[in-house]
Amino acid sequence: MSNSISQYWVRLFIKLIFSISHLATQDLMETQEEVKEEGVGYVVMRNLFSRETDFKMRTVKKSRETSLRESAERLALSRKMHEKEEFQKKMNPDSLTHPPEFIVKPCGQTVWEGKSVTLHCTVAGWPKPRVSWYKNNVLIDAKAHPEKYFTESQYNMHSLEIKNCSFSDTAGYRISALNVKGESSAFAPVIIKSEKIGFCSSFNMHDRIIFPEYGVTFSTTIIDKFDVSFGREGETMSLGCTVIVYPTVKRYQPEIVWYRNGVILSPSKWVHMHWSGEQATLTLVHLNKEDEGLYTLRVNTKSGFDTHSAYVFVRDADVEEEGVPVAPLDVRCHDANKDYVVVTWKQPAVEGSSSIIGYFIDRLEVGTHHWTQCNDTLVKYARFPITGLTEGRSYTFRVRALNNFGVSRPSRASDPVVAMDPSDRARLRAGPSAPWTGMIKFTEEDPTVGVVPGPPTDLAVTEATKSYVVLSWKPPIQRGHEGVMYYVEKCLVGTETWQRVNTGMPGKSPRFALFDLAEGKSYSFRVRSCNSAGVGEPSEETGATTVGDRLDLPSVPGPVIPIRNTDTSVVVCWGASKEVKNLVGYYIEVSVNGSGVWVPCNNKPVKGTRFVCHGLSTGDKCVFRVKAVNAAGYSGSSAESEACIVQASIGEYCSVPRPPTGVTLLERVRDYMVLSWQAPAKTGGADIRGYYLDYRTVKDGVTSKWHEINLQTVTGTSYKVTDLKENIFYQFQVRAVNRAGISESSIPTVPLECKEWTVAVPGPPHGLRVQEVRKDSMVLLWEPPMFSGRSPVTGYYVDYKEENGRWRCVQERSTKNTYMKLTGLQEGVSYRLRIHAKNVAGVGGPSKKTDAILAETRPGTNEIVVDVNDDGVISLIFECSDLKEDSQFVWSKNYKAFTDTSRLTVQTSGGKSRAIFNDPSLEDLGIYSCVVTNTDGVSASYTLTEEGLKRLLDISRDHQFPIIPFKSEMAIELQEKGRVRLWAEVAKFTSNCQVEYVFNDNIIHEGKYTMNFNKTTGIIEMFMDSLEVTDEGTFTFNLVDGKATGRISLVLIGEEFAELQKKSEFERAEWVRRQGTLSLHCPHFVEYLSFKVTPECDVHLKCKVGNIKPATEIAWFKDGIEIEEDDEDAKKIKKSDEVVCASLFPQFPQQISKKDAGVYEVKLKDERGKDKTLLNLTDAANSSTELKVMSTEHGIILYSFVVHYIEDLRIGWLHKESKISHSDRVQCGVTGEQLWLKINEPTEKDKGKYAIDIFNGQGSVKRVLDLSGQGKSSGVPAQATLQYFYRARVVGGLPDVVTIQEGKSLNLTGNVWGDPVPEVSWVKKDKALLSDDHYTLKFEHGKFASITIAAVKTIDSGKYALLVKNKYGTEAAEFTVSVYIPEDEAGFHIWKILGSEVMKPCCHSGFKSIQCELLTQTNVLTVWKSKHIEVLTLQLCCHRYL
């Protein structure tokens, strides 16, 4: 018995020791049995309340042995709690300081190769010790090797994780803890075993890693890097880099890790990763604003890592309705419980056209497709508790924003969340527990059946807003093994009445949200627990909670400071919001200065106070502002920043300049020297602010130290060094300065002796600079020499040479200017230049040569453009696309700075500069040049000449006072019914052209007049149904088309108006008469009485009648007296079928006598009706016909017939309202009844209006014919007449005969005219000539045709002709060429030429002759043809040659 008892206590003691050994790791967690029992109680309670299934409960009694064991465990737990209290006392910061002490030391471990191992320890001490890990006494840098080591320190517990262990990781590891009181260390060995060869019979050496990492050092390079990227919601974006790992090891792959904002990314529905062996690619599917951030690619190898980062911006998708907000972002679920979850989100960057007034939250049960709105009342906070969830089911949530213009698109859905108890979720994560057996264990000492739960603890108000209040608490300690549920009660402060909130169904979660509370009132809350045994006591009530927003809006961020970064980005810094809780981040907005349009720079809030705004336009002047965001909403926007130009910062585009070159001595005296140098070819992208000079002495080849000459920078490229010593040798060097720093020193000069110059010639020019470099030209500028010699400088010579050529002078004569444009250069060749100055004594030495300058026109080179704007302002424009921040446009005239600014105004905006002439005149003639500083030689020039100025002034006047052109003059047309039409056609106008109709300076409107302007055809019309006396005057069309104006008038007065009025009335009366019934059934006149003059000079009076019959009476009257049948005049009347004709004159020629004058009348009459017609022959002038034109062999004839001609008629011919003066070319006269005007060889000047004025002493008549060729009703001449105006003609320049000595060259030019421009050809003896080495044929400017015969020979003698041809006609100008030999006598050749061509028998009388003298052998005889000489005779004065 005693043995059994002793064995029992031994076993109990062993169990107790075993339990104590494990309590150190189980002090903060429940035993597995307790967890299992709690799970059983939870399931039982759930089934109890759900009433869904039946279950059986059995009671099992514990044995005494079990009870003793549990008592021992409780005793050990009490001891452990005491040790923990002692440990916490040591950790208490209020206790005295003490050195580090290892409470738990790291333990040595042995692991297999390829596995990971973690060393743990716990350190106490005050102040808090600082720990470091060592491997074989070598400090471990976990940050430098994150792929190998990971360290963690939390709550004085420290750990070192060694990943993917290899044999080289076998070592002794030490942790050192250090504070002000001392240092303490602990050691732990780690042994790495090779693979399990002994336990794997099938082990093969080829299955091992071929190349162990030990002894191999990898180098990683990332190329083809992804840059800052921009996407839009809904798009797909890929980021990729090429990764090169050296050396290349077969089957070895680096570790590729992607980060977003420092968080490792994992493959998901929205993120795809791919590694092809060289290319690492990250694909973002269906972009959303949550995807915006800083993306980092990290390549980990055994030897280290390499990274590359770039920002990805995601723009909002286009809104469906204008003005609505964009979608919220980053929807997350927190504090999920059985029927409760808190949903949070972030406000969008763009609120739309009005502020956001609230949010709607939607939920979707996983596995369904229907979204359900969770809230009916708008939520203003970006945080909302969702209740009423079904336990055990999964949900996703999304959010929509609302403003006054509508609802936004929904956000991206959140990750799914399960509605369940957090403890259940923890057990699920830990893995499956023992299966449910339906057994509940009870002990005799601790019965739990029917236990009413105790009150919940730690009740608190976690959130309080205007919309809701959230309570949280801990489950009751006394709750049995059943699950508990909760009732929530509220009480209005000031009353003692408690009201249960969830009366229908108790809550399952220790979280509860109360809605519909009265804003501004204070409440207290308490919670009761319940189970199947009943409802427990209430918890302690909360303090008074006033319903209202506890979370205030953030304060306005501090000042915003923009800093230039690159050509497309700006760094923005700002002050943090001082009063803010639960800050979500900041939104940055940008606006082009003055536009008033704000655009977000980021669509996802950033936490810091510095952000790089990308995607800006280069050269824009931008302002920025920032607003803070928390769950309560947006803060106010900060004050706008100062305007910042989007341009590269100094580090981006500016560097120190190159050293100056060409340091030259310009002048020297006993105690000073004048030096000059050339500016650096590369300025570093910024203005050269000045130069520093250094000197040192040289004596017997030994140099001293360098000393500064000037403390203040020298702005020019020359400097006078004073206080030197005579006959001492000096060396000098120069350094340039810009905003980025000081350049290197120039090459030191050769030793220069300080002594006075005594030469007579001038010194070398200095300051050589080249601009306006083009492929075939460049401009060289220089400064005069400092030393002019014994007389002033009178000129300069410019030398040039190719890179390896010899020096050559550009000009033969010196120039007085200090600039010269070199032309005729060869593209792609480099040139060097230098200058010589000269005076009376001679030419001085050369200047320092320039650097090699390549003759080329660089891409993007612009020239100065002359512009005349709509206001007539003349200006010169120069544009530069390569503009830097400090670049300036520098204009000059004749390569000198402007001295008279009143002549020119310069305006510069962006990359364009405009030089405006204030008052252009001859004073402004010259060369205008423009140079852009801080560029690589961007420059151009424009030469304004007198001719160019006149042309620009003409264009300016046209722009200032533009005139609308007309295609034709205003014309008048008589239409049917006697209607009068005035019209004109506009040549050029726009749709905004307006017409004002004026009569006698009064504007007229619709009414009596009908006006129309057809903007399709450009025809302006005005109609009058009839002409009245009041319509006599001037009609005008005034046009206004923007600034352009036009005016055209027609004067309708006097006889012209009376005649038109008479014709109008007649036409109207005729129309009325033809419309009557008489015209259908009665006899009538088809053609009225008129006269006709026959070729035999007979005058016939004729009319045509219609609808007559034999019984119709036809009677003739003269001056109202009927001509009887027996009268002499009756015998002259002849009658055909429908034509009645009276011949006033017999068949013998005679003049019309006054007795034939009178009013003739013909009457028709029968039983159906009557008609009559009149012809007035009392006035010879009024009896004239319209003026007509006829073409002849020599020109045109204008003529008119009169009924009878009397000597009293006075006739006058007019051309363009001016009386025509008679000449041999223009003649007039009378032939019978024909009045004519003959024009021989008409020209362009003969166009215009012609008129004949006939006056008989009592009255006059004027006949007009327009030969201008314009308009449809302006009297266009016949086609035959047009031929004489437009036909091709040779109007002069060619002789009839040309005699030339053999061997000389002959050149003849003929003047040609025609419209269109004629075709020109040359013939010899009817054979066409072609241009070759012997004959050179030219036709220039459409006017001058020339032929050149080189080294004429005798075979070139003969008959030539110049043929001109166009569509109106052809003409040939003939001439004869005779080539004589110098030994022959001139007279013989004259006879030879003229014998056959000129000396022809002539029987025509009245011909003129000309006399020519005999010419010598060296003269050329030219006989010109006169227009009125048809035959020429030659009389020789010297008969000795006959």
Coordinates of C-alpha atoms in Angstrom, one line a residue, residues 658-661 677-683 688 691 717 768 851:
R658 CA 34.1 75.5 -68.7
P659 CA 37.3 77.4 -68.2
P660 CA 37.8 80.6 -70.3
T661 CA 40.1 80.4 -73.3
W677 CA 40.0 86.4 -72.9
Q678 CA 37.2 84.5 -74.6
A679 CA 34.1 83.4 -72.6
P680 CA 33.7 79.7 -72.0
A681 CA 32.2 77.8 -74.9
K682 CA 30.0 75.9 -72.4
T683 CA 28.4 78.1 -69.8
I688 CA 28.3 83.8 -66.6
Y691 CA 35.5 86.2 -63.8
T717 CA 36.1 89.8 -70.9
L768 CA 35.9 87.6 -80.6
D851 CA 37.9 77.8 -81.5

